[in-house]
Amino acid sequence: MNPLRAARPLAISLKSLVAFVLSASPAVAFGAGCGVADNVPIPIDHERIGSGAAGAADEGSGVGPSGGTAPGQGASAGADHGRAIGTVVPHGDVVRIIAIGDTGEGNLAQNQVADRMSEKCIEVGGCHAVMMNGDNFYDNGVVDTGDAQWGPKFEQPYDRPGLNGLPFYAVLGNHDHGPSSNGVRQAQIDYSLLPVGDGPGTRMTDKWHMPASYYDVRVGDVHLFGIDTVDFTSDDQARDMSARVAASDATWKIVFGHHPRYTSGVHASDNQSIGTSGMFAMQQAIYCGADMYMSGHDHDLEFIDKGRDERCPNTYFPISGAGSKTRKVTSPVSTERGQLFFTDAIEGFAYLRFQGRNLLFEFIDKQGVVLYSTLITK
């Protein structure tokens, strides 16, 4: 069975439509703006940068989005794991990435978050990629590449003008495969290989990218390392991915997976029990040489400062797991040491803008409000 081709659940908002029309340079209209960044320095406005910033930083009026790809850019060797396709971005150019997690509901909130993602990418002149932090299909993953969930829980929500043409780099969560899921891991990997079309054995777009259960991809000066935290007993994964992180000469190294290392959310207690069974050691072996470990699993937005892991003092730990729903912390849970921001009140996503040795990080909710903003300089 082919993914559903039904109309999108929500019409694009007026704000998004107007922004798209105003930004419609030939590069936008014909997808030719591959890697064209705005070259506007990140503004350092101390009235707005920091916890609880209420407004988005001015991004300039560059062209995009970048829809072009080239095989093998930054991809590591290995027949089974990790020949991803990266977006072509010239060295030194700005790189803009969205990060979402726990998205696979196909509900109103997922579509609202997608609208805001689209509007943000149009506003800043185009994004380059989206990271998906796992739990891509609730409650039990997909069984094959023709599963009916592909349409309403992925293709249709992200059919937005600011997102079309972008690669969505996905990793697996505990609802996608493993002991708590009936989902088939290989189905999400194989979906990446389907041609785009309307008939059987095709997919609606080429957005979905999961070349293996763990892999890496280079986007300009940013190197992304996607890991499978459900399969935390895999010594091969830890050795392979830690070697890739160590070998990378990228300015920024971002590891992303489903289960967090540190969290103040509902999963704080059971995450600890999984971690002591071996997951923390696997995660740490990989992220210790990276600037950031991005995760989901807890349905909230949280930013934990570097230094939380004393063995890896330069690694930040954000959680972006509110892509389609939130989960309230109802019992007393200790605030994680190093926490700079936390909310379980509203769905949203993370926006990361890399320019040289600067990273502008924002949490944006489904209404378009910037809940948190911080500037990281290496």
Short mmCIF file of N, CA, C and O in Angstrom, two decimals, residues 68-138:
data_model
loop_
_atom_site.label_atom_id
_atom_site.label_comp_id
_atom_site.label_asym_id
_atom_site.label_seq_id
_atom_site.Cartn_x
_atom_site.Cartn_y
_atom_site.Cartn_z
N GLY A 68 19.30 21.43 -2.84
CA GLY A 68 20.22 20.56 -3.55
C GLY A 68 20.93 19.59 -2.64
O GLY A 68 21.14 19.88 -1.47
N THR A 69 21.33 18.45 -3.16
CA THR A 69 22.10 17.49 -2.39
C THR A 69 23.22 16.95 -3.24
O THR A 69 23.19 16.99 -4.46
N ALA A 70 24.22 16.44 -2.57
CA ALA A 70 25.33 15.80 -3.27
C ALA A 70 25.69 14.54 -2.53
O ALA A 70 25.73 14.53 -1.31
N PRO A 71 25.93 13.47 -3.21
CA PRO A 71 26.22 12.21 -2.53
C PRO A 71 27.56 12.25 -1.82
O PRO A 71 28.54 12.78 -2.33
N GLY A 72 27.54 11.69 -0.60
CA GLY A 72 28.79 11.43 0.09
C GLY A 72 29.40 12.61 0.79
O GLY A 72 30.48 12.49 1.34
N GLN A 73 28.78 13.76 0.85
CA GLN A 73 29.42 14.89 1.52
C GLN A 73 29.43 14.63 3.01
O GLN A 73 28.43 14.64 3.68
N GLY A 74 30.59 14.36 3.55
CA GLY A 74 30.73 14.14 4.97
C GLY A 74 30.27 12.78 5.43
O GLY A 74 30.29 12.50 6.61
N ALA A 75 29.85 11.91 4.56
CA ALA A 75 29.38 10.60 4.99
C ALA A 75 30.57 9.68 5.21
O ALA A 75 31.55 9.70 4.48
N SER A 76 30.48 8.86 6.26
CA SER A 76 31.57 7.96 6.58
C SER A 76 31.41 6.64 5.85
O SER A 76 30.33 6.28 5.40
N ALA A 77 32.49 5.92 5.77
CA ALA A 77 32.46 4.63 5.08
C ALA A 77 31.71 3.60 5.89
O ALA A 77 31.50 3.74 7.08
N GLY A 78 31.32 2.54 5.25
CA GLY A 78 30.61 1.46 5.92
C GLY A 78 29.43 1.05 5.09
O GLY A 78 28.52 1.84 4.88
N ALA A 79 29.41 -0.19 4.63
CA ALA A 79 28.35 -0.62 3.74
C ALA A 79 27.01 -0.65 4.41
O ALA A 79 25.98 -0.44 3.78
N ASP A 80 26.99 -0.90 5.73
CA ASP A 80 25.72 -1.10 6.42
C ASP A 80 25.24 0.13 7.16
O ASP A 80 24.05 0.28 7.42
N HIS A 81 26.12 1.01 7.53
CA HIS A 81 25.71 2.10 8.39
C HIS A 81 26.32 3.42 7.96
O HIS A 81 27.50 3.64 8.12
N GLY A 82 25.51 4.28 7.35
CA GLY A 82 25.85 5.67 7.36
C GLY A 82 26.29 6.34 6.10
O GLY A 82 26.95 7.36 6.17
N ARG A 83 25.96 5.86 4.92
CA ARG A 83 26.25 6.65 3.73
C ARG A 83 25.07 7.57 3.46
O ARG A 83 24.24 7.30 2.61
N ALA A 84 25.00 8.63 4.22
CA ALA A 84 23.91 9.59 4.09
C ALA A 84 24.23 10.58 2.98
O ALA A 84 25.36 10.66 2.50
N ILE A 85 23.22 11.33 2.58
CA ILE A 85 23.39 12.37 1.58
C ILE A 85 23.27 13.72 2.27
O ILE A 85 22.27 13.99 2.94
N GLY A 86 24.27 14.57 2.12
CA GLY A 86 24.28 15.85 2.81
C GLY A 86 23.95 17.01 1.90
O GLY A 86 24.18 16.95 0.69
N THR A 87 23.42 18.07 2.48
CA THR A 87 23.13 19.28 1.72
C THR A 87 24.43 20.02 1.41
O THR A 87 25.28 20.17 2.28
N VAL A 88 24.59 20.49 0.19
CA VAL A 88 25.79 21.20 -0.21
C VAL A 88 25.74 22.62 0.35
O VAL A 88 24.88 23.41 0.00
N VAL A 89 26.67 22.93 1.24
CA VAL A 89 26.79 24.27 1.82
C VAL A 89 28.26 24.65 1.80
O VAL A 89 29.08 23.95 2.40
N PRO A 90 28.64 25.72 1.12
CA PRO A 90 30.04 26.11 1.06
C PRO A 90 30.62 26.36 2.44
O PRO A 90 29.92 26.82 3.36
N HIS A 91 31.90 26.06 2.60
CA HIS A 91 32.59 26.28 3.86
C HIS A 91 32.45 27.74 4.29
O HIS A 91 32.65 28.65 3.50
N GLY A 92 32.09 27.94 5.54
CA GLY A 92 31.97 29.28 6.09
C GLY A 92 30.58 29.87 6.00
O GLY A 92 30.30 30.89 6.64
N ASP A 93 29.68 29.24 5.23
CA ASP A 93 28.32 29.77 5.11
C ASP A 93 27.49 29.44 6.35
O ASP A 93 27.77 28.49 7.09
N VAL A 94 26.46 30.23 6.56
CA VAL A 94 25.51 29.99 7.64
C VAL A 94 24.77 28.67 7.38
O VAL A 94 24.41 28.36 6.24
N VAL A 95 24.55 27.90 8.44
CA VAL A 95 23.77 26.66 8.38
C VAL A 95 22.62 26.77 9.37
O VAL A 95 22.81 27.12 10.53
N ARG A 96 21.41 26.49 8.88
CA ARG A 96 20.21 26.61 9.72
C ARG A 96 19.51 25.25 9.78
O ARG A 96 19.18 24.67 8.74
N ILE A 97 19.29 24.76 10.99
CA ILE A 97 18.73 23.42 11.19
C ILE A 97 17.60 23.48 12.21
O ILE A 97 17.70 24.16 13.23
N ILE A 98 16.52 22.76 11.92
CA ILE A 98 15.40 22.58 12.84
C ILE A 98 15.57 21.23 13.53
O ILE A 98 16.01 20.26 12.92
N ALA A 99 15.21 21.14 14.82
CA ALA A 99 15.24 19.87 15.54
C ALA A 99 13.90 19.63 16.23
O ALA A 99 13.42 20.48 16.98
N ILE A 100 13.30 18.48 15.93
CA ILE A 100 12.02 18.10 16.51
C ILE A 100 12.11 16.66 16.99
O ILE A 100 12.95 15.89 16.53
N GLY A 101 11.22 16.30 17.90
CA GLY A 101 11.20 14.93 18.37
C GLY A 101 9.81 14.50 18.79
O GLY A 101 8.95 15.34 19.07
N ASP A 102 9.59 13.19 18.83
CA ASP A 102 8.33 12.61 19.31
C ASP A 102 7.15 13.19 18.54
O ASP A 102 6.18 13.67 19.11
N THR A 103 7.27 13.11 17.22
CA THR A 103 6.33 13.80 16.34
C THR A 103 5.15 12.96 15.88
O THR A 103 4.13 13.50 15.47
N GLY A 104 5.26 11.62 15.91
CA GLY A 104 4.41 10.78 15.10
C GLY A 104 2.98 10.56 15.52
O GLY A 104 2.52 9.42 15.63
N GLU A 105 2.23 11.63 15.74
CA GLU A 105 0.82 11.52 16.10
C GLU A 105 -0.12 11.82 14.93
O GLU A 105 -1.23 11.32 14.88
N GLY A 106 0.32 12.70 14.01
CA GLY A 106 -0.58 13.13 12.95
C GLY A 106 -1.73 13.97 13.47
O GLY A 106 -2.79 14.05 12.84
N ASN A 107 -1.54 14.62 14.59
CA ASN A 107 -2.62 15.38 15.24
C ASN A 107 -2.50 16.87 14.94
O ASN A 107 -1.63 17.32 14.19
N LEU A 108 -3.41 17.64 15.53
CA LEU A 108 -3.45 19.09 15.32
C LEU A 108 -2.14 19.74 15.75
O LEU A 108 -1.59 20.58 15.04
N ALA A 109 -1.62 19.37 16.92
CA ALA A 109 -0.41 20.00 17.44
C ALA A 109 0.78 19.76 16.52
O ALA A 109 1.59 20.67 16.30
N GLN A 110 0.91 18.56 15.97
CA GLN A 110 2.01 18.29 15.05
C GLN A 110 1.94 19.20 13.83
O GLN A 110 2.95 19.73 13.37
N ASN A 111 0.74 19.40 13.32
CA ASN A 111 0.56 20.28 12.16
C ASN A 111 0.81 21.74 12.51
O ASN A 111 1.36 22.50 11.70
N GLN A 112 0.43 22.15 13.71
CA GLN A 112 0.70 23.53 14.14
C GLN A 112 2.20 23.77 14.28
O GLN A 112 2.71 24.82 13.86
N VAL A 113 2.91 22.81 14.87
CA VAL A 113 4.36 22.93 14.99
C VAL A 113 4.99 22.99 13.59
O VAL A 113 5.89 23.80 13.34
N ALA A 114 4.50 22.17 12.69
CA ALA A 114 5.02 22.18 11.32
C ALA A 114 4.80 23.53 10.64
O ALA A 114 5.67 24.02 9.91
N ASP A 115 3.65 24.14 10.87
CA ASP A 115 3.39 25.47 10.31
C ASP A 115 4.43 26.48 10.80
O ASP A 115 4.94 27.30 10.04
N ARG A 116 4.71 26.44 12.11
CA ARG A 116 5.67 27.38 12.67
C ARG A 116 7.09 27.10 12.17
O ARG A 116 7.89 28.02 11.96
N MET A 117 7.44 25.83 11.99
CA MET A 117 8.73 25.49 11.41
C MET A 117 8.86 26.08 10.02
O MET A 117 9.89 26.69 9.67
N SER A 118 7.82 25.90 9.21
CA SER A 118 7.82 26.43 7.85
C SER A 118 7.99 27.95 7.85
O SER A 118 8.78 28.51 7.09
N GLU A 119 7.22 28.62 8.69
CA GLU A 119 7.28 30.08 8.76
C GLU A 119 8.67 30.55 9.19
O GLU A 119 9.18 31.55 8.66
N LYS A 120 9.28 29.84 10.15
CA LYS A 120 10.61 30.23 10.59
C LYS A 120 11.62 30.11 9.46
O LYS A 120 12.45 31.00 9.23
N CYS A 121 11.55 29.01 8.73
CA CYS A 121 12.51 28.80 7.63
C CYS A 121 12.33 29.84 6.53
O CYS A 121 13.31 30.32 5.94
N ILE A 122 11.10 30.21 6.24
CA ILE A 122 10.85 31.25 5.25
C ILE A 122 11.36 32.60 5.75
O ILE A 122 12.01 33.36 5.02
N GLU A 123 11.10 32.88 7.00
CA GLU A 123 11.50 34.16 7.61
C GLU A 123 13.01 34.37 7.53
O GLU A 123 13.48 35.49 7.26
N VAL A 124 13.80 33.32 7.76
CA VAL A 124 15.25 33.47 7.82
C VAL A 124 15.92 33.27 6.47
O VAL A 124 17.15 33.34 6.37
N GLY A 125 15.16 33.00 5.43
CA GLY A 125 15.74 32.86 4.12
C GLY A 125 16.02 31.44 3.70
O GLY A 125 16.69 31.21 2.70
N GLY A 126 15.52 30.45 4.46
CA GLY A 126 15.68 29.05 4.10
C GLY A 126 16.50 28.27 5.11
O GLY A 126 17.53 28.75 5.60
N CYS A 127 16.03 27.08 5.45
CA CYS A 127 16.78 26.17 6.31
C CYS A 127 17.49 25.14 5.45
O CYS A 127 17.24 25.02 4.24
N HIS A 128 18.37 24.37 6.08
CA HIS A 128 19.15 23.38 5.35
C HIS A 128 18.78 21.95 5.70
O HIS A 128 19.03 21.05 4.89
N ALA A 129 18.24 21.70 6.89
CA ALA A 129 17.92 20.33 7.29
C ALA A 129 17.02 20.35 8.51
O ALA A 129 16.91 21.35 9.22
N VAL A 130 16.39 19.19 8.75
CA VAL A 130 15.60 18.96 9.95
C VAL A 130 16.12 17.68 10.61
O VAL A 130 16.30 16.66 9.94
N MET A 131 16.38 17.74 11.91
CA MET A 131 16.72 16.56 12.69
C MET A 131 15.46 16.05 13.38
O MET A 131 14.75 16.82 14.02
N MET A 132 15.20 14.74 13.27
CA MET A 132 14.07 14.11 13.93
C MET A 132 14.60 13.18 15.01
O MET A 132 15.32 12.22 14.71
N ASN A 133 14.21 13.43 16.27
CA ASN A 133 14.82 12.77 17.42
C ASN A 133 14.14 11.47 17.84
O ASN A 133 14.29 11.04 18.98
N GLY A 134 13.39 10.85 16.95
CA GLY A 134 12.81 9.55 17.26
C GLY A 134 11.39 9.58 17.75
O GLY A 134 10.83 10.64 18.05
N ASP A 135 10.78 8.39 17.88
CA ASP A 135 9.35 8.21 18.07
C ASP A 135 8.62 8.92 16.93
O ASP A 135 7.82 9.83 17.12
N ASN A 136 8.93 8.44 15.74
CA ASN A 136 8.42 9.03 14.52
C ASN A 136 7.00 8.59 14.20
O ASN A 136 6.30 9.27 13.43
N PHE A 137 6.57 7.45 14.80
CA PHE A 137 5.23 6.91 14.54
C PHE A 137 4.68 6.27 15.82
O PHE A 137 5.18 5.23 16.26
N TYR A 138 3.67 6.92 16.39
CA TYR A 138 3.00 6.35 17.58
C TYR A 138 1.84 5.47 17.13
O TYR A 138 1.18 5.76 16.14
#
